[in-house]
């Protein structure tokens, strides 16, 4: 059976997009990668889509007079392609509540921190400055408030004594690539019961990804 028709919105490298494509192709995720949309023509993720025979489009935000006009164009592209679910994967435009509400409960985002800690930008630098022992990523349903919404899956990594932003970001990206396919699979299979701002997941759902290095630094009584 074909999976739910899913679009991935990107602005850059698209390594999370690649993880979603790979999981769908391997039958680990009940979604069909039907469309990739970038707001930047030079995003490498567009090339990743083409390599896998996935439709790829550019909707350049700079060509529109307002956020609303940009989002109307985005919405039209998604609807024309018969899209049912939308994944934000390194899509670096803030979406207005109009767009978010139009796609309510069908719009997922991945954020590079353990929400509700560190919403917004520069999450790795802020986790280092705060002296956090753990850091990670969150896949959640999108609500109008930035980096807010019901949490689906989280990935946890240790923050190591000699970490810099680049090393920590790379470790987080490893768990991002595991978390996003798990979360999309749960939504695409209809396994997520949404009740306002919380979700109920099956008891056996895998909703936590632990980085292998976590165990080296943990006290396990
Ligand atoms: C990822 O780390 C993602 O969590 C982050 O951008 C990166 C995109 O990488 N997203 C945000 O910061 C959203 N505010 P990718 O293009 O290789 O998937």
CSV table of N, CA and C in Angstrom, one decimal, residues 55-199:
chain,number,residue,atom,x,y,z
A,55,UNK,N,9.9,14.7,-7.1
A,55,UNK,CA,9.6,16.1,-7.6
A,55,UNK,C,10.3,17.1,-6.7
A,56,UNK,N,10.9,18.1,-7.3
A,56,UNK,CA,11.6,19.1,-6.5
A,56,UNK,C,11.3,20.5,-7.1
A,57,UNK,N,10.8,21.4,-6.2
A,57,UNK,CA,10.4,22.7,-6.6
A,57,UNK,C,11.1,23.8,-5.8
A,58,UNK,N,11.3,25.0,-6.4
A,58,UNK,CA,11.8,26.1,-5.6
A,58,UNK,C,10.7,27.1,-5.5
A,59,UNK,N,10.4,27.6,-4.3
A,59,UNK,CA,9.5,28.7,-4.1
A,59,UNK,C,10.3,29.7,-3.3
A,60,UNK,N,10.9,30.7,-4.0
A,60,UNK,CA,11.9,31.6,-3.5
A,60,UNK,C,11.1,32.8,-2.7
A,61,UNK,N,11.3,32.8,-1.4
A,61,UNK,CA,10.6,33.8,-0.6
A,61,UNK,C,10.8,35.2,-1.1
A,62,UNK,N,12.0,35.5,-1.7
A,62,UNK,CA,12.4,36.8,-2.1
A,62,UNK,C,11.5,37.4,-3.2
A,63,UNK,N,10.8,36.5,-3.9
A,63,UNK,CA,9.9,36.9,-5.0
A,63,UNK,C,8.5,37.4,-4.6
A,64,UNK,N,8.3,37.4,-3.2
A,64,UNK,CA,7.0,37.8,-2.8
A,64,UNK,C,7.0,39.0,-1.9
A,65,UNK,N,5.9,39.8,-1.9
A,65,UNK,CA,5.9,41.0,-1.2
A,65,UNK,C,5.7,40.8,0.3
A,66,UNK,N,5.1,39.7,0.7
A,66,UNK,CA,4.8,39.5,2.1
A,66,UNK,C,4.9,38.0,2.4
A,67,UNK,N,5.0,37.7,3.7
A,67,UNK,CA,5.1,36.3,4.2
A,67,UNK,C,3.8,35.6,3.7
A,68,UNK,N,2.7,36.2,3.8
A,68,UNK,CA,1.4,35.6,3.5
A,68,UNK,C,1.4,35.2,2.0
A,69,UNK,N,1.9,36.1,1.1
A,69,UNK,CA,1.9,35.8,-0.3
A,69,UNK,C,2.9,34.6,-0.6
A,70,UNK,N,4.0,34.6,0.1
A,70,UNK,CA,4.9,33.5,-0.1
A,70,UNK,C,4.3,32.1,0.3
A,71,UNK,N,3.6,32.2,1.5
A,71,UNK,CA,3.0,31.0,2.0
A,71,UNK,C,1.8,30.5,1.1
A,72,UNK,N,1.1,31.5,0.5
A,72,UNK,CA,0.0,31.1,-0.4
A,72,UNK,C,0.5,30.3,-1.6
A,73,UNK,N,1.7,30.8,-2.1
A,73,UNK,CA,2.3,30.1,-3.2
A,73,UNK,C,2.8,28.7,-2.8
A,74,UNK,N,3.3,28.6,-1.6
A,74,UNK,CA,3.8,27.3,-1.0
A,74,UNK,C,2.6,26.4,-0.9
A,75,UNK,N,1.5,26.9,-0.3
A,75,UNK,CA,0.3,26.1,-0.1
A,75,UNK,C,-0.2,25.6,-1.4
A,76,UNK,N,-0.2,26.4,-2.4
A,76,UNK,CA,-0.7,26.0,-3.7
A,76,UNK,C,0.1,24.9,-4.3
A,77,UNK,N,1.4,25.0,-4.2
A,77,UNK,CA,2.3,23.9,-4.7
A,77,UNK,C,2.0,22.6,-4.0
A,78,UNK,N,1.8,22.6,-2.7
A,78,UNK,CA,1.6,21.4,-1.9
A,78,UNK,C,0.2,20.8,-2.2
A,79,UNK,N,-0.8,21.6,-2.4
A,79,UNK,CA,-2.1,21.1,-2.7
A,79,UNK,C,-2.2,20.6,-4.1
A,80,UNK,N,-1.5,21.2,-5.0
A,80,UNK,CA,-1.5,20.7,-6.4
A,80,UNK,C,-0.9,19.3,-6.5
A,81,UNK,N,0.0,19.1,-5.6
A,81,UNK,CA,0.7,17.8,-5.6
A,81,UNK,C,0.0,16.7,-4.8
A,82,UNK,N,-1.2,17.1,-4.2
A,82,UNK,CA,-2.0,16.2,-3.4
A,82,UNK,C,-1.3,15.8,-2.1
A,83,UNK,N,-0.6,16.7,-1.5
A,83,UNK,CA,0.2,16.4,-0.3
A,83,UNK,C,-0.7,16.3,0.9
A,84,UNK,N,-0.4,15.3,1.7
A,84,UNK,CA,-1.2,15.1,2.9
A,84,UNK,C,-0.4,15.4,4.2
A,85,UNK,N,0.9,15.2,4.2
A,85,UNK,CA,1.7,15.5,5.3
A,85,UNK,C,2.9,16.4,4.9
A,86,UNK,N,3.3,17.3,5.8
A,86,UNK,CA,4.5,18.2,5.4
A,86,UNK,C,5.5,18.1,6.6
A,87,UNK,N,6.8,17.9,6.2
A,87,UNK,CA,7.9,17.8,7.1
A,87,UNK,C,8.8,19.0,6.9
A,88,UNK,N,9.0,19.8,7.9
A,88,UNK,CA,10.0,20.9,7.9
A,88,UNK,C,11.3,20.3,8.3
A,89,UNK,N,12.3,20.4,7.4
A,89,UNK,CA,13.6,19.8,7.7
A,89,UNK,C,14.7,20.8,7.4
A,90,UNK,N,15.0,21.6,8.3
A,90,UNK,CA,16.0,22.7,8.1
A,90,UNK,C,15.4,23.7,7.2
A,91,UNK,N,14.1,24.0,7.3
A,91,UNK,CA,13.4,25.0,6.5
A,91,UNK,C,13.5,26.3,7.3
A,92,UNK,N,14.3,27.3,6.9
A,92,UNK,CA,14.7,28.4,7.7
A,92,UNK,C,13.8,29.6,7.5
A,93,UNK,N,12.5,29.4,7.3
A,93,UNK,CA,11.6,30.5,7.3
A,93,UNK,C,10.5,30.3,8.4
A,94,UNK,N,10.2,31.4,9.1
A,94,UNK,CA,9.2,31.3,10.1
A,94,UNK,C,7.8,31.3,9.4
A,95,UNK,N,7.0,30.4,9.8
A,95,UNK,CA,5.6,30.3,9.1
A,95,UNK,C,4.6,31.0,10.0
A,96,UNK,N,3.7,31.7,9.3
A,96,UNK,CA,2.6,32.4,10.1
A,96,UNK,C,1.6,31.4,10.6
A,97,UNK,N,0.8,31.9,11.5
A,97,UNK,CA,-0.2,31.1,12.1
A,97,UNK,C,-1.3,30.6,11.0
A,98,UNK,N,-1.5,31.4,10.0
A,98,UNK,CA,-2.4,31.1,8.9
A,98,UNK,C,-2.0,29.8,8.2
A,99,UNK,N,-0.7,29.7,7.9
A,99,UNK,CA,-0.2,28.5,7.2
A,99,UNK,C,-0.2,27.3,8.2
A,100,UNK,N,0.2,27.6,9.4
A,100,UNK,CA,0.3,26.5,10.4
A,100,UNK,C,-1.0,25.9,10.7
A,101,UNK,N,-2.0,26.8,10.8
A,101,UNK,CA,-3.4,26.3,11.2
A,101,UNK,C,-4.0,25.5,10.0
A,102,UNK,N,-3.7,26.0,8.7
A,102,UNK,CA,-4.2,25.3,7.6
A,102,UNK,C,-3.7,23.8,7.5
A,103,UNK,N,-2.5,23.6,8.0
A,103,UNK,CA,-1.9,22.3,8.0
A,103,UNK,C,-1.8,21.6,9.4
A,104,UNK,N,-2.6,22.1,10.3
A,104,UNK,CA,-2.6,21.7,11.7
A,104,UNK,C,-2.7,20.1,11.8
A,105,UNK,N,-1.8,19.6,12.6
A,105,UNK,CA,-1.7,18.2,12.9
A,105,UNK,C,-1.2,17.4,11.7
A,106,UNK,N,-0.8,18.1,10.6
A,106,UNK,CA,-0.2,17.4,9.4
A,106,UNK,C,1.1,18.0,9.1
A,107,UNK,N,1.6,18.8,10.0
A,107,UNK,CA,2.9,19.6,9.8
A,107,UNK,C,3.9,19.2,10.9
A,108,UNK,N,5.0,18.7,10.5
A,108,UNK,CA,6.0,18.2,11.5
A,108,UNK,C,7.3,19.1,11.4
A,109,UNK,N,8.0,19.2,12.5
A,109,UNK,CA,9.3,20.0,12.4
A,109,UNK,C,10.3,19.2,13.2
A,110,UNK,N,11.6,19.4,12.8
A,110,UNK,CA,12.7,18.9,13.6
A,110,UNK,C,13.5,20.1,14.1
A,111,UNK,N,13.8,20.1,15.4
A,111,UNK,CA,14.5,21.2,16.0
A,111,UNK,C,15.7,20.7,16.7
A,112,UNK,N,16.9,21.3,16.6
A,112,UNK,CA,18.1,20.8,17.2
A,112,UNK,C,18.3,21.2,18.6
A,113,UNK,N,17.3,20.8,19.5
A,113,UNK,CA,17.5,20.9,20.9
A,113,UNK,C,16.4,20.0,21.6
A,114,UNK,N,16.6,19.7,22.8
A,114,UNK,CA,15.6,19.0,23.6
A,114,UNK,C,14.5,20.0,24.1
A,115,UNK,N,13.6,20.3,23.2
A,115,UNK,CA,12.5,21.2,23.6
A,115,UNK,C,11.8,20.7,24.9
A,116,UNK,N,11.4,21.6,25.8
A,116,UNK,CA,11.3,23.1,25.6
A,116,UNK,C,12.5,23.9,25.8
A,117,UNK,N,13.7,23.2,26.0
A,117,UNK,CA,14.9,24.0,26.2
A,117,UNK,C,15.4,24.5,24.8
A,118,UNK,N,15.9,25.7,24.8
A,118,UNK,CA,16.5,26.3,23.6
A,118,UNK,C,15.7,26.3,22.3
A,119,UNK,N,14.5,26.9,22.4
A,119,UNK,CA,13.8,27.2,21.1
A,119,UNK,C,14.7,28.3,20.3
A,120,UNK,N,14.4,28.4,19.1
A,120,UNK,CA,15.1,29.5,18.3
A,120,UNK,C,16.4,29.0,17.7
A,121,UNK,N,17.3,30.0,17.5
A,121,UNK,CA,18.6,29.7,16.8
A,121,UNK,C,19.7,29.4,17.7
A,122,UNK,N,20.9,29.0,17.1
A,122,UNK,CA,22.1,28.8,17.8
A,122,UNK,C,22.0,27.9,19.1
A,123,UNK,N,21.2,26.8,18.9
A,123,UNK,CA,20.9,26.0,20.0
A,123,UNK,C,22.2,25.3,20.6
A,124,UNK,N,23.1,24.9,19.7
A,124,UNK,CA,24.3,24.2,20.2
A,124,UNK,C,25.2,25.1,21.0
A,125,UNK,N,25.4,26.3,20.5
A,125,UNK,CA,26.2,27.2,21.3
A,125,UNK,C,25.6,27.5,22.6
A,126,UNK,N,24.2,27.7,22.6
A,126,UNK,CA,23.5,28.0,23.9
A,126,UNK,C,23.6,26.8,24.9
A,127,UNK,N,23.5,25.6,24.4
A,127,UNK,CA,23.6,24.4,25.3
A,127,UNK,C,25.0,24.3,25.9
A,128,UNK,N,26.0,24.6,25.1
A,128,UNK,CA,27.4,24.6,25.6
A,128,UNK,C,27.6,25.7,26.7
A,129,UNK,N,27.1,26.9,26.4
A,129,UNK,CA,27.2,28.0,27.3
A,129,UNK,C,26.5,27.7,28.6
A,130,UNK,N,25.4,27.0,28.5
A,130,UNK,CA,24.6,26.7,29.7
A,130,UNK,C,25.2,25.6,30.5
A,131,UNK,N,26.2,24.9,30.0
A,131,UNK,CA,26.8,23.8,30.7
A,131,UNK,C,25.9,22.5,30.7
A,132,UNK,N,25.0,22.4,29.8
A,132,UNK,CA,24.1,21.3,29.7
A,132,UNK,C,24.9,20.0,29.6
A,133,UNK,N,24.5,18.9,30.4
A,133,UNK,CA,25.1,17.6,30.3
A,133,UNK,C,24.6,16.8,29.1
A,134,UNK,N,23.3,17.1,28.8
A,134,UNK,CA,22.7,16.4,27.6
A,134,UNK,C,22.1,17.5,26.7
A,135,UNK,N,22.0,17.1,25.4
A,135,UNK,CA,21.5,18.0,24.4
A,135,UNK,C,20.8,17.0,23.4
A,136,UNK,N,20.2,17.5,22.3
A,136,UNK,CA,19.6,16.6,21.4
A,136,UNK,C,18.7,17.3,20.4
A,137,UNK,N,17.7,16.6,20.0
A,137,UNK,CA,16.8,17.1,19.0
A,137,UNK,C,15.3,16.6,19.4
A,138,UNK,N,14.4,17.3,18.8
A,138,UNK,CA,13.0,17.1,19.0
A,138,UNK,C,12.2,17.1,17.7
A,139,UNK,N,11.4,16.1,17.4
A,139,UNK,CA,10.5,16.2,16.3
A,139,UNK,C,9.1,16.4,16.9
A,140,UNK,N,8.4,17.4,16.4
A,140,UNK,CA,7.1,17.8,17.0
A,140,UNK,C,6.2,18.2,16.0
A,141,UNK,N,4.9,18.2,16.3
A,141,UNK,CA,3.9,18.8,15.5
A,141,UNK,C,3.9,20.3,15.7
A,142,UNK,N,3.7,21.0,14.6
A,142,UNK,CA,4.0,22.5,14.6
A,142,UNK,C,2.7,23.2,15.1
A,143,UNK,N,2.9,24.2,16.0
A,143,UNK,CA,1.9,25.1,16.4
A,143,UNK,C,2.3,26.5,16.1
A,144,UNK,N,1.4,27.5,16.2
A,144,UNK,CA,1.8,28.8,15.7
A,144,UNK,C,3.0,29.4,16.5
A,145,UNK,N,3.2,29.1,17.8
A,145,UNK,CA,4.4,29.6,18.5
A,145,UNK,C,5.6,28.9,18.0
A,146,UNK,N,6.7,29.6,17.8
A,146,UNK,CA,7.9,29.1,17.2
A,146,UNK,C,8.5,27.9,18.1
A,147,UNK,N,8.8,26.8,17.5
A,147,UNK,CA,9.4,25.7,18.1
A,147,UNK,C,8.6,25.2,19.3
A,148,UNK,N,7.3,25.2,19.1
A,148,UNK,CA,6.4,24.7,20.2
A,148,UNK,C,5.5,23.7,19.5
A,149,UNK,N,4.9,22.9,20.3
A,149,UNK,CA,3.9,21.9,19.8
A,149,UNK,C,4.1,20.5,20.3
A,150,UNK,N,3.1,19.7,20.2
A,150,UNK,CA,3.2,18.3,20.8
A,150,UNK,C,4.4,17.6,20.3
A,151,UNK,N,5.2,17.0,21.3
A,151,UNK,CA,6.4,16.3,21.0
A,151,UNK,C,6.1,14.9,20.6
A,152,UNK,N,6.8,14.5,19.5
A,152,UNK,CA,6.6,13.1,19.0
A,152,UNK,C,7.8,12.2,19.4
A,153,UNK,N,9.0,12.6,19.1
A,153,UNK,CA,10.2,11.8,19.3
A,153,UNK,C,11.3,12.8,19.7
A,154,UNK,N,12.1,12.3,20.6
A,154,UNK,CA,13.3,13.1,21.0
A,154,UNK,C,14.6,12.2,20.9
A,155,UNK,N,15.7,12.8,20.6
A,155,UNK,CA,17.0,12.1,20.5
A,155,UNK,C,17.9,12.8,21.5
A,156,UNK,N,18.7,12.0,22.3
A,156,UNK,CA,19.5,12.6,23.3
A,156,UNK,C,21.0,12.2,23.1
A,157,UNK,N,21.8,13.2,23.2
A,157,UNK,CA,23.3,13.0,23.1
A,157,UNK,C,24.0,13.6,24.3
A,158,UNK,N,25.2,13.0,24.7
A,158,UNK,CA,25.9,13.7,25.8
A,158,UNK,C,26.6,14.9,25.3
A,159,UNK,N,26.8,15.9,26.1
A,159,UNK,CA,27.7,17.0,25.8
A,159,UNK,C,29.0,16.7,26.4
A,160,UNK,N,30.1,16.6,25.6
A,160,UNK,CA,31.4,16.2,26.1
A,160,UNK,C,32.3,17.4,26.5
A,161,UNK,N,33.2,17.1,27.4
A,161,UNK,CA,34.0,18.2,28.0
A,161,UNK,C,34.7,19.0,26.9
A,162,UNK,N,35.2,18.3,25.8
A,162,UNK,CA,35.9,19.1,24.8
A,162,UNK,C,35.1,19.5,23.6
A,163,UNK,N,33.8,19.5,23.8
A,163,UNK,CA,32.9,19.8,22.6
A,163,UNK,C,33.0,21.2,22.2
A,164,UNK,N,33.0,21.4,20.9
A,164,UNK,CA,32.8,22.7,20.3
A,164,UNK,C,31.4,22.7,19.5
A,165,UNK,N,31.0,23.8,19.0
A,165,UNK,CA,29.7,23.8,18.4
A,165,UNK,C,29.6,22.7,17.3
A,166,UNK,N,30.7,22.6,16.5
A,166,UNK,CA,30.7,21.7,15.3
A,166,UNK,C,30.6,20.2,15.7
A,167,UNK,N,31.4,19.9,16.8
A,167,UNK,CA,31.3,18.5,17.2
A,167,UNK,C,30.0,18.1,17.8
A,168,UNK,N,29.4,19.0,18.6
A,168,UNK,CA,28.1,18.8,19.2
A,168,UNK,C,27.0,18.7,18.2
A,169,UNK,N,27.1,19.6,17.2
A,169,UNK,CA,26.1,19.6,16.1
A,169,UNK,C,26.1,18.3,15.3
A,170,UNK,N,27.3,17.8,15.1
A,170,UNK,CA,27.5,16.6,14.3
A,170,UNK,C,26.8,15.4,15.1
A,171,UNK,N,27.1,15.4,16.4
A,171,UNK,CA,26.5,14.3,17.2
A,171,UNK,C,25.0,14.4,17.3
A,172,UNK,N,24.5,15.6,17.4
A,172,UNK,CA,23.0,15.8,17.4
A,172,UNK,C,22.4,15.4,16.0
A,173,UNK,N,23.1,15.7,14.9
A,173,UNK,CA,22.6,15.4,13.6
A,173,UNK,C,22.5,13.8,13.5
A,174,UNK,N,23.4,13.1,14.1
A,174,UNK,CA,23.3,11.6,14.0
A,174,UNK,C,21.9,11.1,14.6
A,175,UNK,N,21.5,11.7,15.7
A,175,UNK,CA,20.2,11.3,16.3
A,175,UNK,C,19.0,11.9,15.5
A,176,UNK,N,19.2,13.1,14.9
A,176,UNK,CA,18.2,13.6,14.1
A,176,UNK,C,17.8,12.7,13.0
A,177,UNK,N,18.8,12.1,12.4
A,177,UNK,CA,18.5,11.2,11.3
A,177,UNK,C,17.8,9.9,11.7
A,178,UNK,N,17.9,9.6,13.0
A,178,UNK,CA,17.1,8.4,13.5
A,178,UNK,C,15.7,8.8,13.9
A,179,UNK,N,15.6,10.0,14.5
A,179,UNK,CA,14.3,10.5,15.0
A,179,UNK,C,13.3,10.8,14.0
A,180,UNK,N,13.7,11.5,12.9
A,180,UNK,CA,12.7,12.0,12.0
A,180,UNK,C,11.9,10.9,11.4
A,181,UNK,N,12.6,9.8,10.8
A,181,UNK,CA,11.8,8.7,10.2
A,181,UNK,C,10.9,8.0,11.3
A,182,UNK,N,11.3,7.9,12.5
A,182,UNK,CA,10.4,7.3,13.5
A,182,UNK,C,9.1,8.1,13.7
A,183,UNK,N,9.3,9.4,13.8
A,183,UNK,CA,8.2,10.3,14.1
A,183,UNK,C,7.2,10.3,12.9
A,184,UNK,N,7.8,10.5,11.7
A,184,UNK,CA,7.0,10.5,10.5
A,184,UNK,C,6.2,9.2,10.3
A,185,UNK,N,6.9,8.1,10.6
A,185,UNK,CA,6.2,6.8,10.5
A,185,UNK,C,5.0,6.7,11.4
A,186,UNK,N,5.2,7.2,12.7
A,186,UNK,CA,4.0,7.2,13.6
A,186,UNK,C,2.9,8.0,13.1
A,187,UNK,N,3.1,9.2,12.6
A,187,UNK,CA,2.1,10.0,12.1
A,187,UNK,C,1.4,9.4,10.8
A,188,UNK,N,2.3,8.9,9.9
A,188,UNK,CA,1.8,8.4,8.6
A,188,UNK,C,0.9,7.1,8.9
A,189,UNK,N,1.3,6.3,9.9
A,189,UNK,CA,0.5,5.1,10.2
A,189,UNK,C,-0.8,5.4,11.0
A,190,UNK,N,-1.0,6.7,11.3
A,190,UNK,CA,-2.2,7.0,12.1
A,190,UNK,C,-2.1,6.5,13.5
A,191,UNK,N,-0.8,6.4,14.0
A,191,UNK,CA,-0.6,5.8,15.4
A,191,UNK,C,-0.6,6.9,16.5
A,192,UNK,N,-0.8,8.1,16.0
A,192,UNK,CA,-0.7,9.3,17.0
A,192,UNK,C,-2.1,9.8,17.2
A,193,UNK,N,-2.5,9.8,18.5
A,193,UNK,CA,-3.8,10.4,18.9
A,193,UNK,C,-3.5,11.8,19.4
A,194,UNK,N,-4.1,12.8,18.7
A,194,UNK,CA,-3.8,14.2,19.0
A,194,UNK,C,-4.9,14.7,19.8
A,195,UNK,N,-4.6,15.3,21.0
A,195,UNK,CA,-5.6,15.8,21.9
A,195,UNK,C,-5.1,17.2,22.3
A,196,UNK,N,-5.5,18.2,21.4
A,196,UNK,CA,-5.0,19.6,21.7
A,196,UNK,C,-3.5,19.7,21.6
A,197,UNK,N,-2.9,20.0,22.7
A,197,UNK,CA,-1.4,20.2,22.6
A,197,UNK,C,-0.6,19.0,23.1
A,198,UNK,N,-1.3,17.9,23.3
A,198,UNK,CA,-0.5,16.7,23.7
A,198,UNK,C,-0.9,15.5,22.7
A,199,UNK,N,0.1,14.6,22.6
A,199,UNK,CA,-0.2,13.4,21.8
A,199,UNK,C,-0.2,12.2,22.7
